[in-house]
Amino acid sequence: MAGLTQAEVQQFHDLGYVMKPDVFLPLDLQPLRDELSDVVDREARRLFAVGKLTRLYADEPFERRVACVFREAEDIYRTIMGKGGGGHKGKEMFGVIRHRKLLDCIESLIGPEIVGSSVYRVRPKIPAMLHGVVPWHQDSGYFMPHCDGSTIVTCWLPLVDATEDNGCLQVMAGAHRRGVARHYSGGYAGYLEIPEEDLPEGRVVTAPVPLGGVLFMTNLTPHRSTENRTDTVRWSIDLRYQSADLPNNVDQLPETFDPNAAETEIACYPPEGDFVIQSPSHPEREVRGWEMFQEIRRRYERTSVPFPLRRWKPMSERAGNRP
Ligand SMILES: O=C(O)CCC(=O)C(=O)O
């Protein structure tokens, strides 16, 4: 049967997450692994050419090469993450974003009219890297407050087996029912963070995901990313989808962003471009080609949209931190 089962949908609503192990065949994800290997190869060659790297590490596998390069030249991490974090926008990335098997699961959760939220990330989680550990947060902490009550589905999928040892995610089961917790900006490694005392009540669940599996979470599910204690890289991508009924910036241009527009006209995450990924009612609006997808993302890279993430105070102003 395509999509999530009724029991999986129920768990998503009851606990705020569900892990489905067999959404993809490992073969389905190989083209993206290859595309990312090419990115690493190009960057290694560039760093080598400018004298920042002593070797190309060309014989190292996907799970290790970026870590080898990073030890000598940390720039490679930023290159892969790209501007604002969501840089990689290749053909195979888009292939995963609009993969039939994944969209069937999303449809089970939010219905058939689906907008792909451009807030997606590719994460090579390099062993012992500071930014690899992400503290407790809810994705809504990053979004506009007028979207707090709406469902935006995060699909977290690893490109290798994600285990407790290499730093899979932990979720706070059941805590998504308690609204948006207080976050602080400038938390651990500069991320938005819910400090311990503000964590909503819930059960901490460690969520390993095998290659081919997907962890589905709500935007209100507190989650964190634990340390990678292995010597290999925990590659993953996190994608987000919402119903076309929610505010989005499809067909808007970043240059014309108006912070004073009605809330219905302001996307849940204004700095990046949303795109229609599936629309049975208006199939002509669907973005089907990766070139168009890339163009939408480029537009938002070229023009920064001022973004009031400022609903949170800086960590330095947290009561316990005051001098
Ligand atoms: O992949 C990770 O390590 C962190 C992911 C995360 O926090 C997110 O997708 O919101």
Short mmCIF file of N, CA and C in Angstrom, two decimals, residues 95-197:
data_model
loop_
_atom_site.label_atom_id
_atom_site.label_comp_id
_atom_site.label_asym_id
_atom_site.label_seq_id
_atom_site.Cartn_x
_atom_site.Cartn_y
_atom_site.Cartn_z
N GLY A 95 15.02 15.17 -7.18
CA GLY A 95 14.44 13.84 -7.42
C GLY A 95 13.95 13.20 -6.13
N VAL A 96 14.69 13.39 -5.04
CA VAL A 96 14.24 12.85 -3.75
C VAL A 96 13.08 13.69 -3.20
N ILE A 97 13.19 15.01 -3.33
CA ILE A 97 12.12 15.88 -2.81
C ILE A 97 10.77 15.52 -3.44
N ARG A 98 10.77 15.18 -4.73
CA ARG A 98 9.47 14.87 -5.36
C ARG A 98 9.31 13.37 -5.64
N HIS A 99 10.01 12.56 -4.89
CA HIS A 99 9.90 11.11 -5.11
C HIS A 99 8.50 10.63 -4.76
N ARG A 100 7.94 9.84 -5.66
CA ARG A 100 6.55 9.36 -5.49
C ARG A 100 6.33 8.70 -4.12
N LYS A 101 7.29 7.87 -3.70
CA LYS A 101 7.09 7.13 -2.45
C LYS A 101 7.01 8.08 -1.26
N LEU A 102 7.81 9.13 -1.31
CA LEU A 102 7.80 10.09 -0.20
C LEU A 102 6.52 10.93 -0.24
N LEU A 103 6.14 11.37 -1.45
CA LEU A 103 4.94 12.20 -1.55
C LEU A 103 3.69 11.45 -1.12
N ASP A 104 3.66 10.14 -1.37
CA ASP A 104 2.51 9.35 -0.90
C ASP A 104 2.41 9.41 0.63
N CYS A 105 3.54 9.34 1.29
CA CYS A 105 3.53 9.42 2.77
C CYS A 105 3.07 10.80 3.22
N ILE A 106 3.58 11.84 2.56
CA ILE A 106 3.20 13.21 2.93
C ILE A 106 1.70 13.40 2.73
N GLU A 107 1.21 12.88 1.61
CA GLU A 107 -0.23 13.01 1.33
C GLU A 107 -1.06 12.38 2.44
N SER A 108 -0.57 11.28 3.01
CA SER A 108 -1.30 10.64 4.12
C SER A 108 -1.44 11.58 5.31
N LEU A 109 -0.52 12.54 5.42
CA LEU A 109 -0.52 13.41 6.60
C LEU A 109 -1.19 14.76 6.36
N ILE A 110 -1.04 15.31 5.14
CA ILE A 110 -1.56 16.69 4.94
C ILE A 110 -2.47 16.82 3.72
N GLY A 111 -2.78 15.71 3.06
CA GLY A 111 -3.67 15.79 1.91
C GLY A 111 -2.90 15.97 0.61
N PRO A 112 -3.65 16.02 -0.52
CA PRO A 112 -3.00 15.96 -1.84
C PRO A 112 -2.40 17.26 -2.37
N GLU A 113 -2.82 18.40 -1.82
CA GLU A 113 -2.29 19.69 -2.34
C GLU A 113 -1.05 20.04 -1.52
N ILE A 114 0.12 19.80 -2.11
CA ILE A 114 1.35 19.85 -1.31
C ILE A 114 2.32 20.92 -1.81
N VAL A 115 2.75 21.75 -0.87
CA VAL A 115 3.79 22.74 -1.17
C VAL A 115 5.08 22.26 -0.52
N GLY A 116 6.14 22.26 -1.31
CA GLY A 116 7.44 21.92 -0.77
C GLY A 116 8.01 23.19 -0.16
N SER A 117 8.31 23.09 1.10
CA SER A 117 8.90 24.24 1.75
C SER A 117 10.39 24.18 1.46
N SER A 118 10.91 25.27 0.98
CA SER A 118 12.32 25.29 0.59
C SER A 118 13.26 25.17 1.77
N VAL A 119 12.72 25.19 2.99
CA VAL A 119 13.61 25.02 4.14
C VAL A 119 14.01 23.57 4.20
N TYR A 120 15.03 23.24 3.46
CA TYR A 120 15.55 21.88 3.58
C TYR A 120 17.05 21.96 3.76
N ARG A 121 17.60 20.95 4.32
CA ARG A 121 19.04 20.98 4.60
C ARG A 121 19.68 19.66 4.23
N VAL A 122 20.95 19.73 3.80
CA VAL A 122 21.78 18.56 3.60
C VAL A 122 22.82 18.62 4.71
N ARG A 123 22.95 17.54 5.47
CA ARG A 123 23.88 17.61 6.62
C ARG A 123 24.90 16.47 6.61
N PRO A 124 26.14 16.81 6.30
CA PRO A 124 27.19 15.83 6.51
C PRO A 124 27.65 15.98 7.97
N LYS A 125 27.20 15.07 8.81
CA LYS A 125 27.53 15.22 10.24
C LYS A 125 28.85 14.53 10.50
N ILE A 126 29.87 15.36 10.53
CA ILE A 126 31.26 14.91 10.62
C ILE A 126 31.58 14.58 12.08
N PRO A 127 32.29 13.50 12.35
CA PRO A 127 32.59 13.14 13.74
C PRO A 127 33.19 14.32 14.51
N ALA A 128 32.70 14.50 15.72
CA ALA A 128 33.22 15.50 16.67
C ALA A 128 33.10 16.95 16.19
N MET A 129 32.33 17.19 15.14
CA MET A 129 32.21 18.57 14.64
C MET A 129 31.21 19.35 15.51
N LEU A 130 31.59 20.57 15.88
CA LEU A 130 30.74 21.38 16.77
C LEU A 130 29.31 21.49 16.26
N HIS A 131 29.15 21.84 14.96
CA HIS A 131 27.80 22.08 14.44
C HIS A 131 27.00 20.81 14.20
N GLY A 132 27.63 19.66 14.43
CA GLY A 132 26.91 18.40 14.24
C GLY A 132 25.86 18.18 15.32
N VAL A 133 26.15 18.67 16.51
CA VAL A 133 25.20 18.50 17.61
C VAL A 133 24.23 19.68 17.58
N VAL A 134 22.94 19.36 17.45
CA VAL A 134 21.91 20.41 17.39
C VAL A 134 21.07 20.29 18.66
N PRO A 135 20.95 21.39 19.42
CA PRO A 135 20.24 21.29 20.71
C PRO A 135 18.72 21.18 20.53
N TRP A 136 18.03 20.92 21.61
CA TRP A 136 16.57 20.80 21.58
C TRP A 136 15.93 22.02 20.94
N HIS A 137 15.05 21.79 20.02
CA HIS A 137 14.28 22.89 19.40
C HIS A 137 13.05 22.29 18.74
N GLN A 138 12.12 23.16 18.39
CA GLN A 138 11.00 22.77 17.53
C GLN A 138 11.20 23.51 16.22
N ASP A 139 10.85 22.92 15.11
CA ASP A 139 11.05 23.62 13.84
C ASP A 139 10.22 24.91 13.81
N SER A 140 9.09 24.92 14.52
CA SER A 140 8.28 26.15 14.59
C SER A 140 9.05 27.30 15.23
N GLY A 141 10.05 26.98 16.03
CA GLY A 141 10.88 28.04 16.61
C GLY A 141 11.50 28.89 15.52
N TYR A 142 11.75 28.29 14.36
CA TYR A 142 12.37 29.00 13.24
C TYR A 142 11.33 29.68 12.35
N PHE A 143 10.06 29.25 12.47
CA PHE A 143 9.04 29.76 11.54
C PHE A 143 8.34 30.99 12.09
N MET A 144 7.53 31.63 11.23
CA MET A 144 6.76 32.79 11.65
C MET A 144 5.68 32.35 12.64
N PRO A 145 5.41 33.18 13.66
CA PRO A 145 4.43 32.79 14.69
C PRO A 145 3.04 32.50 14.12
N HIS A 146 2.66 33.15 13.00
CA HIS A 146 1.29 32.91 12.51
C HIS A 146 1.13 31.49 11.93
N CYS A 147 2.23 30.74 11.85
CA CYS A 147 2.13 29.34 11.37
C CYS A 147 2.22 28.34 12.53
N ASP A 148 2.25 28.84 13.77
CA ASP A 148 2.42 27.94 14.91
C ASP A 148 1.34 26.85 14.96
N GLY A 149 0.13 27.21 14.58
CA GLY A 149 -0.99 26.25 14.71
C GLY A 149 -1.15 25.35 13.50
N SER A 150 -0.29 25.48 12.50
CA SER A 150 -0.42 24.69 11.26
C SER A 150 0.57 23.54 11.26
N THR A 151 0.27 22.54 10.44
CA THR A 151 1.20 21.40 10.37
C THR A 151 2.15 21.55 9.19
N ILE A 152 3.43 21.56 9.51
CA ILE A 152 4.48 21.52 8.49
C ILE A 152 5.26 20.25 8.81
N VAL A 153 5.31 19.34 7.86
CA VAL A 153 5.91 18.03 8.16
C VAL A 153 7.40 18.06 7.84
N THR A 154 8.20 17.66 8.81
CA THR A 154 9.63 17.47 8.57
C THR A 154 9.88 16.01 8.26
N CYS A 155 10.58 15.75 7.17
CA CYS A 155 10.98 14.38 6.82
C CYS A 155 12.49 14.32 6.97
N TRP A 156 12.93 13.58 7.92
CA TRP A 156 14.37 13.48 8.16
C TRP A 156 14.84 12.13 7.64
N LEU A 157 15.70 12.16 6.64
CA LEU A 157 16.11 10.87 6.08
C LEU A 157 17.62 10.80 5.91
N PRO A 158 18.20 9.75 6.46
CA PRO A 158 19.65 9.62 6.37
C PRO A 158 20.07 9.01 5.04
N LEU A 159 21.30 9.31 4.65
CA LEU A 159 21.86 8.73 3.41
C LEU A 159 22.85 7.62 3.76
N VAL A 160 22.91 7.29 5.05
CA VAL A 160 23.65 6.13 5.58
C VAL A 160 22.76 5.63 6.72
N ASP A 161 23.04 4.49 7.31
CA ASP A 161 22.26 4.10 8.49
C ASP A 161 22.53 5.12 9.60
N ALA A 162 21.49 5.69 10.18
CA ALA A 162 21.67 6.63 11.30
C ALA A 162 21.43 5.86 12.60
N THR A 163 22.43 5.88 13.46
CA THR A 163 22.38 5.09 14.69
C THR A 163 22.61 6.01 15.89
N GLU A 164 22.44 5.43 17.07
CA GLU A 164 22.72 6.20 18.28
C GLU A 164 24.20 6.62 18.28
N ASP A 165 25.07 5.74 17.79
CA ASP A 165 26.50 6.01 17.81
C ASP A 165 26.92 7.15 16.87
N ASN A 166 26.30 7.19 15.68
CA ASN A 166 26.75 8.24 14.75
C ASN A 166 25.87 9.50 14.83
N GLY A 167 25.00 9.55 15.84
CA GLY A 167 24.29 10.81 16.10
C GLY A 167 22.96 10.95 15.38
N CYS A 168 22.10 9.95 15.57
CA CYS A 168 20.74 10.10 15.04
C CYS A 168 19.99 11.15 15.89
N LEU A 169 18.73 11.36 15.60
CA LEU A 169 17.96 12.35 16.36
C LEU A 169 17.35 11.72 17.61
N GLN A 170 17.02 12.58 18.57
CA GLN A 170 16.14 12.21 19.68
C GLN A 170 14.91 13.11 19.57
N VAL A 171 13.74 12.54 19.84
CA VAL A 171 12.51 13.33 19.83
C VAL A 171 11.88 13.27 21.21
N MET A 172 11.05 14.25 21.49
CA MET A 172 10.31 14.28 22.76
C MET A 172 8.88 13.86 22.43
N ALA A 173 8.61 12.57 22.64
CA ALA A 173 7.32 12.02 22.22
C ALA A 173 6.17 12.63 23.02
N GLY A 174 5.14 13.05 22.32
CA GLY A 174 3.93 13.58 22.97
C GLY A 174 4.00 15.07 23.28
N ALA A 175 5.18 15.65 23.20
CA ALA A 175 5.33 17.06 23.62
C ALA A 175 4.82 18.04 22.55
N HIS A 176 4.50 17.55 21.37
CA HIS A 176 4.03 18.45 20.30
C HIS A 176 2.65 19.02 20.62
N ARG A 177 1.99 18.45 21.63
CA ARG A 177 0.65 18.93 21.97
C ARG A 177 0.69 20.17 22.86
N ARG A 178 1.88 20.59 23.25
CA ARG A 178 1.98 21.66 24.25
C ARG A 178 2.39 23.01 23.66
N GLY A 179 2.21 23.17 22.35
CA GLY A 179 2.48 24.48 21.74
C GLY A 179 3.97 24.74 21.57
N VAL A 180 4.27 26.00 21.24
CA VAL A 180 5.67 26.36 21.00
C VAL A 180 6.33 26.74 22.33
N ALA A 181 7.42 26.06 22.65
CA ALA A 181 8.15 26.35 23.88
C ALA A 181 8.99 27.61 23.70
N ARG A 182 9.49 28.14 24.81
CA ARG A 182 10.38 29.30 24.71
C ARG A 182 11.74 28.87 24.19
N HIS A 183 12.17 29.49 23.10
CA HIS A 183 13.50 29.24 22.55
C HIS A 183 14.39 30.45 22.86
N TYR A 184 15.66 30.26 22.74
CA TYR A 184 16.61 31.38 22.79
C TYR A 184 17.48 31.30 21.54
N SER A 185 17.80 32.46 20.99
CA SER A 185 18.74 32.46 19.86
C SER A 185 20.16 32.37 20.43
N GLY A 186 21.10 31.99 19.56
CA GLY A 186 22.49 31.89 20.01
C GLY A 186 22.70 30.84 21.08
N GLY A 187 22.03 29.70 20.94
CA GLY A 187 22.23 28.60 21.87
C GLY A 187 23.47 27.80 21.50
N TYR A 188 23.47 26.51 21.83
CA TYR A 188 24.63 25.67 21.55
C TYR A 188 25.02 25.78 20.07
N ALA A 189 26.29 26.01 19.80
CA ALA A 189 26.85 26.15 18.45
C ALA A 189 26.13 27.21 17.61
N GLY A 190 25.46 28.13 18.29
CA GLY A 190 24.78 29.22 17.57
C GLY A 190 23.36 28.90 17.16
N TYR A 191 22.89 27.70 17.45
CA TYR A 191 21.53 27.32 17.05
C TYR A 191 20.50 27.91 18.00
N LEU A 192 19.25 27.92 17.54
CA LEU A 192 18.11 28.21 18.40
C LEU A 192 17.98 27.05 19.38
N GLU A 193 17.66 27.37 20.65
CA GLU A 193 17.67 26.29 21.65
C GLU A 193 16.56 26.47 22.69
N ILE A 194 15.93 25.37 23.04
CA ILE A 194 15.01 25.37 24.20
C ILE A 194 15.85 24.91 25.39
N PRO A 195 16.03 25.78 26.39
CA PRO A 195 16.83 25.32 27.53
C PRO A 195 16.06 24.26 28.33
N GLU A 196 16.81 23.48 29.06
CA GLU A 196 16.27 22.35 29.83
C GLU A 196 14.99 22.72 30.60
N GLU A 197 15.02 23.89 31.26
CA GLU A 197 13.88 24.22 32.15
C GLU A 197 12.62 24.58 31.36
#
